XYZ file of C-alpha atoms in Angstrom:
350
model
C 0.062 -0.116 -0.256
C 1.599 3.470 -0.744
C 2.114 6.140 1.780
C -1.003 8.150 0.596
C -3.261 5.279 0.634
C -2.209 4.281 4.038
C -2.572 7.705 4.731
C -6.378 7.708 3.474
C -7.102 4.490 5.312
C -6.289 5.734 8.602
C -9.267 8.106 9.701
C -7.583 11.206 11.517
C -8.755 13.148 14.804
C -10.540 16.201 14.067
C -9.607 19.482 15.268
C -11.473 19.381 17.920
C -10.043 17.034 19.591
C -6.550 17.490 17.747
C -6.230 20.525 20.180
C -8.191 20.180 22.646
C -6.850 19.700 25.863
C -3.505 21.156 27.654
C -0.639 21.626 24.889
C 2.401 20.332 26.645
C 4.514 18.639 24.534
C 7.847 20.764 23.540
C 7.794 21.951 19.409
C 11.702 21.313 19.751
C 10.500 17.368 20.008
C 8.980 18.033 15.950
C 11.611 20.056 15.073
C 13.798 16.999 15.691
C 11.497 15.441 13.579
C 11.843 17.713 10.727
C 15.905 17.306 10.982
C 15.179 13.804 10.292
C 13.311 14.384 6.830
C 15.638 17.076 5.958
C 18.365 14.098 6.071
C 16.464 11.872 4.085
C 15.248 14.451 1.559
C 12.050 14.414 2.192
C 9.325 16.775 2.674
C 7.447 16.618 6.386
C 4.606 19.150 5.047
C 2.087 16.427 4.672
C 2.477 15.042 8.503
C 2.742 18.611 10.212
C -0.468 19.397 8.171
C -2.405 16.320 9.490
C -1.074 17.257 13.100
C -2.462 20.766 12.468
C 1.374 22.409 12.893
C 2.239 25.244 10.904
C 5.136 26.404 9.602
C 5.152 29.476 12.296
C 4.672 27.318 14.984
C 7.428 24.908 14.186
C 9.686 27.815 14.110
C 8.192 29.925 16.993
C 10.876 29.359 20.518
C 9.217 28.017 23.410
C 6.052 26.491 21.376
C 4.198 23.339 22.151
C 1.598 21.007 21.271
C -0.929 18.495 22.361
C -0.703 15.122 23.127
C -2.469 13.905 20.645
C -1.225 16.191 17.796
C 2.225 14.674 19.252
C 0.292 11.191 18.302
C -0.661 11.789 15.149
C 2.968 13.543 14.076
C 4.706 10.644 15.282
C 2.386 8.039 13.535
C 3.131 9.867 10.107
C 6.645 10.761 10.550
C 7.493 7.143 11.589
C 5.405 5.404 8.273
C 6.602 7.741 5.649
C 10.493 7.476 6.828
C 10.080 3.798 7.256
C 11.890 4.712 10.623
C 9.878 3.986 14.180
C 13.285 5.426 15.482
C 12.652 8.429 13.629
C 16.203 9.204 12.569
C 17.697 8.839 16.402
C 19.848 6.160 15.200
C 22.424 4.925 12.809
C 20.194 3.000 10.766
C 16.427 3.528 10.129
C 14.090 1.003 12.452
C 11.429 -0.269 10.182
C 7.817 0.214 10.251
C 6.624 -2.674 12.839
C 9.832 -2.863 14.514
C 9.170 -2.116 17.870
C 5.972 -4.271 17.418
C 8.278 -7.160 17.353
C 9.706 -5.937 20.094
C 7.026 -5.970 22.463
C 5.676 -9.242 20.758
C 9.153 -11.125 21.787
C 8.901 -10.694 25.165
C 4.955 -11.195 25.533
C 5.814 -14.739 27.092
C 7.510 -13.187 29.720
C 6.173 -14.474 33.416
C 7.263 -11.290 35.047
C 8.156 -7.616 34.363
C 11.543 -7.540 34.791
C 12.019 -10.242 32.399
C 10.422 -8.655 29.912
C 11.862 -5.111 30.139
C 15.906 -7.030 29.723
C 14.422 -8.742 26.926
C 12.817 -6.261 24.981
C 16.034 -3.941 26.249
C 18.451 -6.948 24.614
C 16.806 -7.201 21.606
C 16.674 -3.410 20.769
C 20.243 -3.144 21.142
C 20.120 -5.651 17.962
C 18.311 -3.670 15.907
C 19.777 -0.175 16.933
C 23.751 -1.109 18.183
C 24.210 2.411 18.910
C 22.293 2.270 22.059
C 22.258 0.262 25.061
C 19.487 -0.335 27.371
C 19.580 -2.194 30.526
C 17.419 -3.041 33.514
C 19.570 -1.907 36.846
C 17.960 -2.724 40.234
C 20.164 -0.482 42.833
C 18.461 -1.802 46.363
C 14.513 -0.156 45.989
C 15.198 1.121 43.292
C 14.983 0.064 39.606
C 15.942 1.868 36.251
C 16.164 1.525 32.778
C 18.983 3.390 31.448
C 20.016 4.205 28.015
C 23.315 4.508 27.169
C 24.280 6.210 23.561
C 27.886 4.663 21.740
C 27.522 7.785 19.209
C 26.736 11.381 19.746
C 23.111 11.718 18.247
C 23.844 15.758 17.974
C 20.533 17.994 17.545
C 18.429 14.233 18.034
C 19.540 14.062 21.244
C 16.717 15.251 23.528
C 14.109 13.239 20.736
C 16.288 9.955 20.929
C 16.218 10.080 24.615
C 12.422 11.249 25.487
C 10.539 9.050 22.523
C 12.451 5.782 23.677
C 12.108 5.991 27.315
C 8.519 7.411 27.153
C 8.244 4.407 24.850
C 9.289 1.729 26.952
C 7.648 3.371 29.861
C 4.414 2.800 27.974
C 5.111 -0.415 26.887
C 5.848 -1.678 30.637
C 3.234 -0.235 32.162
C 1.038 -2.083 29.079
C 2.312 -5.091 29.593
C 1.284 -5.561 33.537
C -1.773 -3.619 32.681
C -0.937 -0.677 35.679
C 0.483 2.859 35.831
C 3.978 2.382 36.645
C 4.911 5.381 39.161
C 8.574 7.004 37.968
C 10.302 8.091 40.743
C 12.486 10.288 38.291
C 14.493 10.633 34.679
C 17.817 11.887 34.212
C 19.264 12.358 30.958
C 22.731 13.262 29.286
C 21.852 17.021 28.031
C 22.246 20.519 29.375
C 18.406 21.781 30.714
C 16.793 22.624 27.532
C 14.698 26.142 27.627
C 11.564 24.039 28.047
C 12.688 21.606 31.269
C 9.113 22.704 32.986
C 7.829 20.336 30.829
C 9.113 17.371 31.835
C 7.497 17.332 34.651
C 4.458 16.340 32.372
C 6.725 14.098 30.309
C 8.093 11.975 33.406
C 7.252 11.471 36.843
C 9.649 13.242 39.702
C 12.599 14.717 39.443
C 14.260 15.291 36.243
C 18.420 15.135 36.196
C 20.207 16.958 33.236
C 23.361 16.750 32.387
C 23.777 13.410 34.009
C 25.882 10.609 32.530
C 23.702 8.485 30.574
C 19.652 8.771 30.279
C 16.904 6.893 32.650
C 14.169 6.166 34.610
C 13.566 5.379 37.825
C 10.846 3.424 39.684
C 9.859 0.943 42.617
C 11.610 -2.593 42.312
C 8.776 -4.126 43.460
C 7.243 -3.311 39.617
C 9.515 -5.927 38.131
C 7.741 -8.380 39.842
C 4.329 -7.983 38.413
C 3.565 -10.449 35.745
C 2.752 -9.935 32.605
C -1.109 -9.621 31.775
C -1.293 -9.201 28.372
C -1.726 -12.186 25.574
C -1.702 -12.366 21.675
C -5.234 -11.071 21.114
C -4.513 -8.288 22.898
C -0.931 -7.727 21.699
C -2.844 -7.997 18.147
C -4.995 -4.710 19.024
C -2.190 -2.848 20.584
C 0.259 -2.835 17.591
C -3.098 -1.510 15.198
C -2.470 1.718 16.985
C 0.168 1.543 19.711
C 1.449 5.026 19.723
C -1.177 6.527 22.643
C 1.574 4.419 25.043
C 3.910 6.965 24.380
C 2.155 10.173 25.912
C -0.806 8.753 27.999
C -0.756 7.028 31.801
C -2.577 4.228 32.829
C -4.989 5.430 35.897
C -4.509 1.668 37.774
C -1.331 1.368 39.932
C -0.432 -2.234 41.246
C 1.815 -1.251 43.713
C -0.225 2.189 44.918
C -1.511 0.344 48.132
C 2.209 -1.134 48.877
C 3.884 2.291 48.165
C 0.861 3.780 50.321
C 1.615 1.611 53.612
C 5.361 1.463 53.242
C 5.667 5.309 53.128
C 2.910 5.609 56.121
C 5.387 2.802 57.729
C 8.994 4.525 57.079
C 7.557 8.351 56.841
C 4.948 8.535 59.179
C 5.754 11.988 60.434
C 6.333 13.165 56.481
C 2.455 11.618 56.047
C 0.064 13.499 57.764
C -2.200 13.813 55.573
C -3.031 13.356 51.055
C -1.289 16.290 50.451
C 1.980 15.195 52.313
C 1.560 11.432 50.918
C 0.924 12.833 47.398
C 3.974 15.008 47.149
C 5.756 12.250 48.285
C 4.065 10.003 45.951
C 4.679 12.681 42.804
C 0.961 12.771 42.026
C -2.052 15.293 43.166
C -4.210 14.388 46.132
C -7.099 13.957 44.115
C -5.303 11.223 41.642
C -4.132 9.796 45.163
C -7.641 9.430 46.160
C -8.869 7.924 43.050
C -6.291 5.636 41.793
C -6.464 4.245 45.549
C -10.523 3.954 45.055
C -9.354 2.068 41.933
C -8.125 -0.691 43.981
C -10.583 -1.133 46.702
C -8.550 0.964 49.437
C -9.098 4.512 51.076
C -6.457 6.308 52.246
C -7.991 6.639 55.842
C -8.102 2.769 55.995
C -4.930 2.474 55.011
C -3.836 5.014 57.889
C -5.414 3.645 60.406
C -4.266 0.087 59.484
C -0.251 1.063 59.537
C -0.771 3.311 62.401
C -2.362 0.305 64.660
C 0.024 -1.807 63.985
C 3.281 0.734 64.223
C 1.343 2.078 67.639
C 0.667 -1.957 69.025
C 4.390 -3.154 68.340
C 5.585 -0.183 70.118
C 3.220 -0.332 73.298
C 4.070 -4.382 73.371
C 7.746 -4.207 72.892
C 8.910 -0.855 74.458
C 8.493 1.438 77.775
C 8.381 4.742 75.390
C 5.480 7.202 76.779
C 2.127 7.524 75.590
C 3.217 10.973 74.126
C 6.588 9.327 72.067
C 4.507 6.247 70.682
C 1.790 8.502 69.218
C 4.741 10.545 67.535
C 6.372 7.700 66.382
C 2.862 6.105 64.878
C 1.921 9.266 62.888
C -0.059 11.270 65.160
C 0.069 15.387 65.465
C -0.674 14.805 69.577
C -1.332 12.040 72.221
C -5.033 13.747 72.456
C -6.062 12.225 68.882
C -3.807 9.271 69.349
C -5.509 8.091 72.323
C -8.843 8.760 70.406
C -8.151 6.557 67.643
C -6.762 4.030 69.764
C -10.187 3.707 71.437
C -11.988 3.232 68.841
C -9.437 0.283 67.439
C -9.727 -1.417 70.185
C -12.319 0.104 72.807
C -9.329 0.543 75.176
C -6.832 2.964 76.083
C -3.266 3.182 75.220
C -2.177 3.047 78.908
C -5.268 0.452 79.250
C -4.181 -2.041 76.325
C -0.183 -1.851 77.586
C -1.110 -3.180 81.077
C -2.872 -6.123 80.613
């Protein structure tokens, strides 16, 4: 099928959906795609028109586009260039390459195995970039180390590749894989604030290599997708690179861990959401999706901490209250009576 026929067979979003929503994706990424066209002696006008990006917008410093515009122009460019790497690597990755990588990892028993396979196979297609899954204590990372200077394509290469594997990881386990942060091997661009939207957590620039970081427990989650789901995904895979999954299958465990390890920093939803790099509203919604509530988790963890301290230490009630995450002794006593029907002193003296 010709490229023109392929475009005609693929329905495009209407203007309202293309331009609706916040324009947060840096135009600098699109300018890098245009460089890939120029390197091939090709004209990007049709792809830009599909995404409703005008020449004036393309040249405007600090401009940005919506996630849907990014999805449309990325898909058009990958097809027209027949390169899913968008000119980032020494040799093109023909259309369907990332589908083959995803399918090759589908039979993995857990996410960690799937990601290691994906990274190893990617190196066979693009040997100028090495991707590895690394674990340091409780933190896992997907690291990207380049073996040649990508020049002006550096940002597009790192951002698109890491967002692609992050989205695929979330898809494999049917769960939002919450990032703890990201790092990049180039200086902070003028649109550095956009990285807070592109990647969860703090972003560091001028690092030795690019990487994303997340809770290592995600690596143990089972791969939940099958061949039918894969076939459906490959019909329209690009949204994985720009859209997050709502469900987080580790969220309840992560909340419990924070409540237990940092009780003084997690008094309320605002404090806890900040530690998790999310908003209080999103935190409450995602906990509800997992059949839990913040209050029930706080009660569970605080009760466990308090009873252990009352049994195994001689700390005064006030210190027990503080260590369990309560703001004062009075609120602790009231909560403890609600749990046990007794005051902490009465319960300890049994």
